[in-house]
Amino acid sequence: MSLSSDQLTLALSPRSVRYYDSIGSTNDAATEWLLAGAPNGSVVVADEQTHGRGRFGRTWYTPPQTALAVSVILYPDIAHLPQVNMAAALAIQEAVKVLGAEDVTLKWPNDVLLGERKICGILPEIARDSDNVARGVVLGIGVNVRNGFAGTALEASATSLEAALQRPVERTALLSVILFRLEHWLGQLGSAALLNSYQAAISFIGQPITLYAVDVTYHGVAARVASDGALIVRFADGREQAMYAGEVSLHSAGNTV
Ligand code: BTN
């Protein structure tokens, strides 16, 4: 079943909601709405995205009736952008746990994993006006609810909620819990509580990792997360370096997996 505009408006009240059966990217629609003056906390939801995007310009697939594709319009202090990302990741982790999933962890910087597989991606983008002035943030959230990954290149690395839980998941109800918890964590931007909770939710802190940055690969221990969102990697010689972007993979029994 497709999502319903009426049902979303009712469930997410008093937020302003724009729903599309099909759209290019909810982040684009939300940016346009933000620049036209959307209220804080407004949400754009789509049943299908034809040009959904992920980190590093990757394609994010949202076929009809399979997923949650949402963008939340926010006006935080831009200095808190990394913490908005943390707030979103924690909110989604909590909402997925409410569904009964147990092994839900975060992968720095912005993936939510169920077991070893990705269940959700987060894409926060700064919305800039024609003078390049930052006007706010569009927080894009994509949750795999019943996407099928069998036989695709993502089979080993992604899963969906219904496949993992073996039961139907109602997307509007899930979104409502995510937004409820997001509001809680957004109230904690800049706090030690937010940073500590985010760090505690990452499974590989204290463990050996490989970090693939744009053109360099680093091997070290994931020491901690800094308040600006950087992953602090400690090398064998004791030096530490703050990493702001990249893909992390874990070492297991001497191998990179
Ligand atoms: C990632 O893990 O690479 C981030 C994926 C973010 C996908 C969401 S779906 C809703 C919003 N609209 C988009 O085009 N992307 C984000």
PDB file of C-alpha atoms in Angstrom, residues 9 13 16 18 50 52 59 64 72 78 90 98 108 117-118 136 165 176 178-179 183-184 202 206 231 241 257:
ATOM      1  CA  THR A   9      -0.810  14.734   8.250  1.00  0.00           C
ATOM      2  CA  SER A  13       0.378  16.847  13.475  1.00  0.00           C
ATOM      3  CA  SER A  16       3.577  20.774   8.290  1.00  0.00           C
ATOM      4  CA  ARG A  18       4.158  17.604   2.113  1.00  0.00           C
ATOM      5  CA  THR A  50      13.276   8.511  -8.792  1.00  0.00           C
ATOM      6  CA  GLY A  52      17.217   9.667  -4.421  1.00  0.00           C
ATOM      7  CA  THR A  59      22.263   6.670  -5.923  1.00  0.00           C
ATOM      8  CA  PRO A  64       7.354   2.489  -4.582  1.00  0.00           C
ATOM      9  CA  VAL A  72      13.052  17.141   7.815  1.00  0.00           C
ATOM     10  CA  ILE A  78      24.972  25.481  11.593  1.00  0.00           C
ATOM     11  CA  LEU A  90      20.049   7.978  17.698  1.00  0.00           C
ATOM     12  CA  VAL A  98      10.835   0.057  19.629  1.00  0.00           C
ATOM     13  CA  TRP A 108      30.053   6.449  11.938  1.00  0.00           C
ATOM     14  CA  ARG A 117      23.753  -4.744   7.586  1.00  0.00           C
ATOM     15  CA  LYS A 118      22.649  -1.241   6.776  1.00  0.00           C
ATOM     16  CA  GLY A 136      18.850  25.946   7.301  1.00  0.00           C
ATOM     17  CA  LEU A 165      11.862  -8.796  11.908  1.00  0.00           C
ATOM     18  CA  SER A 176       6.045   9.185  13.930  1.00  0.00           C
ATOM     19  CA  ILE A 178      11.474   8.637  14.654  1.00  0.00           C
ATOM     20  CA  LEU A 179      10.295  12.265  14.682  1.00  0.00           C
ATOM     21  CA  GLU A 183      12.721  16.173  18.692  1.00  0.00           C
ATOM     22  CA  HIS A 184      14.071  14.896  22.000  1.00  0.00           C
ATOM     23  CA  ILE A 202      28.804   2.916  17.704  1.00  0.00           C
ATOM     24  CA  GLY A 206      38.037   0.990  20.834  1.00  0.00           C
ATOM     25  CA  LEU A 231      36.168  10.149  14.316  1.00  0.00           C
ATOM     26  CA  GLN A 241      44.063  12.096  13.728  1.00  0.00           C
ATOM     27  CA  VAL A 257      36.114  -7.250   6.310  1.00  0.00           C
TER      28      VAL A 257
END
